[in-house]
Amino acid sequence: MKNLPTDLLRTFVTINQLGGFTPAGERLGRSQPAISLQVKRLEELLDIRLFHRASGLQLTEEGLLLLGYAQKMLDLNDAVVSRLSSPKVSGSVRLGIPNDFEVSFLATTIGRFSQAYPNVTLDVSSDISANLLHDYGKGEYDLVMAIEESGLPQQRLTDYIIEPLVWVRSSNLMLEPEAPLPLILYPKGCLYRKSIIHALTQANQPWRIVYSTSSLLGIHAAIKAGLGISALSRSTVPEGLEASASFAPCPTLGNLSIGFCYDANTLTPASRMLLDYLKHGLNAL
């Protein structure tokens, strides 16, 4: 029975996450030739081809199958290592996360944290960032993940990454050049909503709101149904939808900062452990 080295699987998964051998090498601390050699070793071990060489990084049928299994194997490996090697931590953490990240982070990063630290009780709430930061100021959260405008003179967030805000639509949506742009938006106070309306106003592009909801799934459903167009941070765009920095006649929306708000002096050991998991998850987007 053959054994699959986790370092080879991690390299394979990272290449697919980052879209290239070079960025995967930078993430894993290896040269591009070393990454290529690891892929070759994995292919030889399984006697398959993982990529269609003539089509860039397009996965073969066997590669797609391995990708699903590899991610599950790495998740289990990482959970075991965290559970057995990490210090015993207990307590409770009140966490706030933006609506956009509740699906991806609850299913992955926060789920893995709960498995690694079963004695830590999490109280997680999702909302638009403006409300999260306001409630954090009132002491209702220990730690908040939030989104704010990029390039502000004084950033409230720390440990942040920069991502573009992109337009998102269904392939069956037909935009009429002369008609007001049909918008699907979060409620007032949302940074996405503010950025969209400001950009359209500056571009003298007429618009109308066809659907507004605080529900992430509601936003996704309305876009998929072709009711209108919306905007999301690039890493949160679900599969099956078209995304671009600019769709005619939509103007460019610019970048966002995605990071954390917390007081390092008051973080408990449990909160610090969770923050480390969240930082890692954010940097892996």
Short mmCIF file of C-alpha atoms in Angstrom, two decimals:
data_model
loop_
_atom_site.label_atom_id
_atom_site.label_comp_id
_atom_site.label_asym_id
_atom_site.label_seq_id
_atom_site.Cartn_x
_atom_site.Cartn_y
_atom_site.Cartn_z
CA MET A 1 0.00 0.00 0.00
CA LYS A 2 1.43 3.38 -1.01
CA ASN A 3 1.55 6.29 1.43
CA LEU A 4 0.95 9.84 0.19
CA PRO A 5 3.35 12.36 1.82
CA THR A 6 1.42 15.31 3.16
CA ASP A 7 4.10 17.76 2.00
CA LEU A 8 3.43 16.74 -1.60
CA LEU A 9 -0.32 17.03 -1.11
CA ARG A 10 0.07 20.45 0.51
CA THR A 11 2.13 21.67 -2.43
CA PHE A 12 -0.49 20.39 -4.88
CA VAL A 13 -3.36 22.06 -2.99
CA THR A 14 -1.44 25.34 -2.59
CA ILE A 15 -0.71 25.49 -6.35
CA ASN A 16 -4.45 25.26 -7.01
CA GLN A 17 -5.31 27.79 -4.31
CA LEU A 18 -2.84 30.42 -5.54
CA GLY A 19 -3.01 29.61 -9.25
CA GLY A 20 0.65 28.95 -9.97
CA PHE A 21 3.90 27.21 -9.09
CA THR A 22 5.77 30.43 -8.27
CA PRO A 23 3.26 31.87 -5.74
CA ALA A 24 2.95 28.40 -4.17
CA GLY A 25 6.71 28.31 -3.74
CA GLU A 26 6.66 31.75 -2.10
CA ARG A 27 3.93 30.62 0.31
CA LEU A 28 5.70 27.34 1.17
CA GLY A 29 9.24 28.71 1.23
CA ARG A 30 10.46 26.67 -1.75
CA SER A 31 11.87 27.53 -5.17
CA GLN A 32 9.82 27.08 -8.32
CA PRO A 33 12.00 24.13 -9.47
CA ALA A 34 11.48 22.47 -6.07
CA ILE A 35 7.70 22.87 -6.42
CA SER A 36 7.82 21.37 -9.91
CA LEU A 37 9.83 18.43 -8.59
CA GLN A 38 7.28 17.77 -5.85
CA VAL A 39 4.45 17.72 -8.39
CA LYS A 40 6.46 15.30 -10.53
CA ARG A 41 7.06 13.04 -7.51
CA LEU A 42 3.35 13.01 -6.69
CA GLU A 43 2.46 12.16 -10.29
CA GLU A 44 5.02 9.34 -10.36
CA LEU A 45 3.80 7.99 -7.03
CA LEU A 46 0.21 7.76 -8.28
CA ASP A 47 1.13 7.10 -11.92
CA ILE A 48 -1.19 9.86 -13.16
CA ARG A 49 -1.01 13.30 -14.75
CA LEU A 50 -2.31 16.09 -12.51
CA PHE A 51 -2.27 18.96 -15.02
CA HIS A 52 -2.92 19.37 -18.71
CA ARG A 53 0.50 20.81 -19.57
CA ALA A 54 -0.73 22.40 -22.80
CA SER A 55 -3.52 24.25 -20.93
CA GLY A 56 -1.60 25.95 -18.16
CA LEU A 57 -2.75 24.76 -14.75
CA GLN A 58 -5.98 23.11 -15.85
CA LEU A 59 -6.45 19.95 -13.80
CA THR A 60 -6.95 16.56 -15.38
CA GLU A 61 -9.87 14.41 -14.29
CA GLU A 62 -7.52 12.54 -11.94
CA GLY A 63 -6.17 15.85 -10.64
CA LEU A 64 -9.66 17.09 -9.78
CA LEU A 65 -10.38 13.86 -7.91
CA LEU A 66 -7.11 14.06 -5.97
CA LEU A 67 -7.69 17.72 -5.07
CA GLY A 68 -10.87 16.89 -3.14
CA TYR A 69 -9.24 14.04 -1.22
CA ALA A 70 -6.02 15.99 -0.62
CA GLN A 71 -7.84 18.90 1.02
CA LYS A 72 -9.70 16.54 3.36
CA MET A 73 -6.48 14.72 4.26
CA LEU A 74 -4.67 17.99 5.02
CA ASP A 75 -7.58 19.29 7.11
CA LEU A 76 -7.51 16.10 9.19
CA ASN A 77 -3.72 16.22 9.50
CA ASP A 78 -3.77 19.84 10.64
CA ALA A 79 -6.57 19.20 13.13
CA VAL A 80 -4.66 16.30 14.70
CA VAL A 81 -1.42 18.28 14.94
CA SER A 82 -3.19 21.28 16.48
CA ARG A 83 -5.11 19.14 18.94
CA LEU A 84 -2.08 17.21 20.20
CA SER A 85 0.69 19.80 20.02
CA SER A 86 -1.11 22.98 21.07
CA PRO A 87 -1.36 24.01 24.71
CA LYS A 88 -4.62 23.20 26.46
CA VAL A 89 -6.81 26.27 26.21
CA SER A 90 -10.30 26.88 27.55
CA GLY A 91 -12.66 29.79 27.94
CA SER A 92 -15.05 31.67 25.70
CA VAL A 93 -14.58 34.11 22.83
CA ARG A 94 -17.11 36.57 21.42
CA LEU A 95 -16.32 36.93 17.72
CA GLY A 96 -17.87 39.13 15.06
CA ILE A 97 -17.34 38.43 11.35
CA PRO A 98 -18.64 40.19 8.20
CA ASN A 99 -21.65 38.66 6.45
CA ASP A 100 -19.53 37.89 3.39
CA PHE A 101 -17.22 35.57 5.30
CA GLU A 102 -19.71 33.69 7.45
CA VAL A 103 -20.01 30.78 5.00
CA SER A 104 -16.34 30.33 4.08
CA PHE A 105 -14.88 31.01 7.54
CA LEU A 106 -17.48 29.06 9.52
CA ALA A 107 -16.99 26.00 7.32
CA THR A 108 -13.20 26.10 7.32
CA THR A 109 -11.13 28.24 9.68
CA ILE A 110 -13.57 28.48 12.59
CA GLY A 111 -14.57 24.84 12.16
CA ARG A 112 -10.95 23.69 12.37
CA PHE A 113 -10.38 25.86 15.43
CA SER A 114 -13.35 24.28 17.20
CA GLN A 115 -11.98 20.81 16.47
CA ALA A 116 -8.51 21.72 17.71
CA TYR A 117 -9.76 23.48 20.88
CA PRO A 118 -12.98 21.78 21.98
CA ASN A 119 -12.80 23.42 25.42
CA VAL A 120 -13.16 26.90 23.93
CA THR A 121 -16.73 28.14 23.61
CA LEU A 122 -17.30 30.40 20.59
CA ASP A 123 -20.06 32.99 20.42
CA VAL A 124 -20.02 34.02 16.76
CA SER A 125 -22.18 36.72 15.16
CA SER A 126 -22.21 38.02 11.60
CA ASP A 127 -23.24 41.50 10.48
CA ILE A 128 -22.12 44.33 8.23
CA SER A 129 -18.73 45.71 9.28
CA ALA A 130 -20.04 49.10 10.41
CA ASN A 131 -22.30 47.42 12.98
CA LEU A 132 -19.56 45.02 14.09
CA LEU A 133 -17.09 47.84 14.75
CA HIS A 134 -19.74 49.91 16.52
CA ASP A 135 -20.67 47.01 18.79
CA TYR A 136 -17.00 46.23 19.43
CA GLY A 137 -16.60 49.79 20.70
CA LYS A 138 -19.44 49.09 23.16
CA GLY A 139 -17.60 46.01 24.48
CA GLU A 140 -19.89 43.41 22.90
CA TYR A 141 -17.06 41.50 21.18
CA ASP A 142 -13.61 40.29 22.18
CA LEU A 143 -12.45 40.20 18.58
CA VAL A 144 -13.88 41.45 15.30
CA MET A 145 -13.01 40.70 11.71
CA ALA A 146 -14.16 43.57 9.52
CA ILE A 147 -13.87 45.41 6.21
CA GLU A 148 -13.04 49.08 5.71
CA GLU A 149 -11.95 51.43 2.95
CA SER A 150 -8.38 50.94 1.82
CA GLY A 151 -5.89 53.78 2.16
CA LEU A 152 -7.55 55.62 5.05
CA PRO A 153 -5.20 57.98 6.96
CA GLN A 154 -5.92 56.02 10.13
CA GLN A 155 -6.83 52.37 9.65
CA ARG A 156 -8.87 50.93 12.50
CA LEU A 157 -7.98 47.40 11.43
CA THR A 158 -4.69 45.58 11.93
CA ASP A 159 -3.18 42.49 10.28
CA TYR A 160 -5.20 43.30 7.17
CA ILE A 161 -4.97 42.29 3.53
CA ILE A 162 -5.96 44.39 0.52
CA GLU A 163 -8.54 43.03 -1.90
CA PRO A 164 -10.36 44.55 -4.87
CA LEU A 165 -14.09 45.09 -4.75
CA VAL A 166 -15.47 43.43 -7.88
CA TRP A 167 -18.78 43.50 -9.69
CA VAL A 168 -20.67 40.19 -9.56
CA ARG A 169 -23.50 39.07 -11.82
CA SER A 170 -25.15 36.01 -13.31
CA SER A 171 -24.31 35.07 -16.88
CA ASN A 172 -28.02 35.34 -17.76
CA LEU A 173 -28.24 39.01 -16.74
CA MET A 174 -28.53 41.34 -19.72
CA LEU A 175 -27.59 44.96 -18.92
CA GLU A 176 -29.27 47.58 -21.05
CA PRO A 177 -26.82 50.43 -21.83
CA GLU A 178 -29.38 53.21 -21.40
CA ALA A 179 -31.39 51.72 -18.52
CA PRO A 180 -30.69 52.35 -14.81
CA LEU A 181 -28.35 49.69 -13.42
CA PRO A 182 -30.34 47.16 -11.32
CA LEU A 183 -28.57 46.81 -7.96
CA ILE A 184 -28.64 44.08 -5.31
CA LEU A 185 -27.34 45.58 -2.08
CA TYR A 186 -26.78 45.07 1.61
CA PRO A 187 -28.66 47.54 3.88
CA LYS A 188 -27.57 51.13 4.54
CA GLY A 189 -24.30 51.31 6.45
CA CYS A 190 -22.64 48.60 4.37
CA LEU A 191 -19.30 49.65 2.86
CA TYR A 192 -20.06 47.76 -0.34
CA ARG A 193 -23.30 49.70 -0.77
CA LYS A 194 -21.54 53.00 -0.08
CA SER A 195 -18.74 52.23 -2.56
CA ILE A 196 -21.15 51.12 -5.29
CA ILE A 197 -23.42 54.16 -5.07
CA HIS A 198 -20.47 56.57 -4.82
CA ALA A 199 -18.76 55.09 -7.90
CA LEU A 200 -21.95 55.11 -9.97
CA THR A 201 -22.75 58.69 -8.94
CA GLN A 202 -19.24 59.83 -9.87
CA ALA A 203 -19.60 58.11 -13.25
CA ASN A 204 -23.07 59.65 -13.84
CA GLN A 205 -24.45 56.14 -14.27
CA PRO A 206 -28.17 55.87 -13.39
CA TRP A 207 -29.11 53.07 -11.01
CA ARG A 208 -32.00 51.61 -9.05
CA ILE A 209 -32.17 49.18 -6.14
CA VAL A 210 -34.11 46.03 -7.03
CA TYR A 211 -33.28 43.98 -3.91
CA SER A 212 -31.81 44.72 -0.50
CA THR A 213 -31.08 42.22 2.27
CA SER A 214 -28.64 41.65 5.15
CA SER A 215 -28.44 37.95 4.26
CA LEU A 216 -25.38 36.72 2.38
CA LEU A 217 -27.35 33.79 0.97
CA GLY A 218 -30.08 36.21 -0.07
CA ILE A 219 -27.55 38.34 -1.95
CA HIS A 220 -26.15 35.26 -3.70
CA ALA A 221 -29.62 33.94 -4.58
CA ALA A 222 -30.73 37.26 -6.04
CA ILE A 223 -27.59 37.53 -8.18
CA LYS A 224 -27.93 33.93 -9.42
CA ALA A 225 -31.58 34.58 -10.30
CA GLY A 226 -30.47 37.44 -12.56
CA LEU A 227 -32.38 40.11 -10.65
CA GLY A 228 -29.49 42.53 -10.84
CA ILE A 229 -25.81 43.15 -10.24
CA SER A 230 -23.89 43.57 -7.00
CA ALA A 231 -20.31 43.79 -5.71
CA LEU A 232 -18.29 41.61 -3.34
CA SER A 233 -14.69 41.34 -2.23
CA ARG A 234 -12.91 39.12 -4.74
CA SER A 235 -12.27 36.16 -2.40
CA THR A 236 -15.94 35.82 -1.44
CA VAL A 237 -17.39 35.47 -4.97
CA PRO A 238 -19.19 32.08 -5.13
CA GLU A 239 -18.69 29.64 -7.97
CA GLY A 240 -21.04 29.97 -10.91
CA LEU A 241 -21.10 33.78 -10.96
CA GLU A 242 -19.21 36.16 -13.20
CA ALA A 243 -16.89 38.64 -11.48
CA SER A 244 -14.88 41.54 -12.86
CA ALA A 245 -13.37 44.82 -11.67
CA SER A 246 -15.52 46.49 -14.33
CA PHE A 247 -18.52 45.35 -16.37
CA ALA A 248 -19.74 47.86 -18.95
CA PRO A 249 -21.25 50.24 -17.97
CA CYS A 250 -20.02 49.69 -14.38
CA PRO A 251 -17.03 51.75 -13.16
CA THR A 252 -14.08 50.38 -11.18
CA LEU A 253 -14.79 50.22 -7.45
CA GLY A 254 -11.29 50.18 -5.95
CA ASN A 255 -9.85 48.17 -3.07
CA LEU A 256 -10.83 47.18 0.46
CA SER A 257 -8.93 46.38 3.64
CA ILE A 258 -9.96 43.15 5.38
CA GLY A 259 -8.53 42.69 8.86
CA PHE A 260 -9.12 42.62 12.59
CA CYS A 261 -10.01 44.90 15.46
CA TYR A 262 -8.89 43.90 18.96
CA ASP A 263 -7.04 45.07 22.05
CA ALA A 264 -3.85 43.03 22.41
CA ASN A 265 -3.68 43.89 26.12
CA THR A 266 -7.01 42.28 26.92
CA LEU A 267 -6.98 39.21 24.67
CA THR A 268 -7.31 35.94 26.55
CA PRO A 269 -5.23 32.88 25.56
CA ALA A 270 -8.32 31.49 23.79
CA SER A 271 -8.83 34.75 21.90
CA ARG A 272 -5.18 34.82 20.85
CA MET A 273 -5.37 31.26 19.54
CA LEU A 274 -8.51 32.11 17.55
CA LEU A 275 -6.90 35.26 16.18
CA ASP A 276 -3.92 33.23 14.93
CA TYR A 277 -6.30 30.83 13.13
CA LEU A 278 -8.22 33.73 11.58
CA LYS A 279 -5.04 35.46 10.40
CA HIS A 280 -3.87 32.27 8.75
CA GLY A 281 -7.24 31.77 7.11
CA LEU A 282 -7.32 35.36 5.84
CA ASN A 283 -3.81 35.17 4.39
CA ALA A 284 -4.76 31.92 2.63
CA LEU A 285 -7.58 33.60 0.66
#
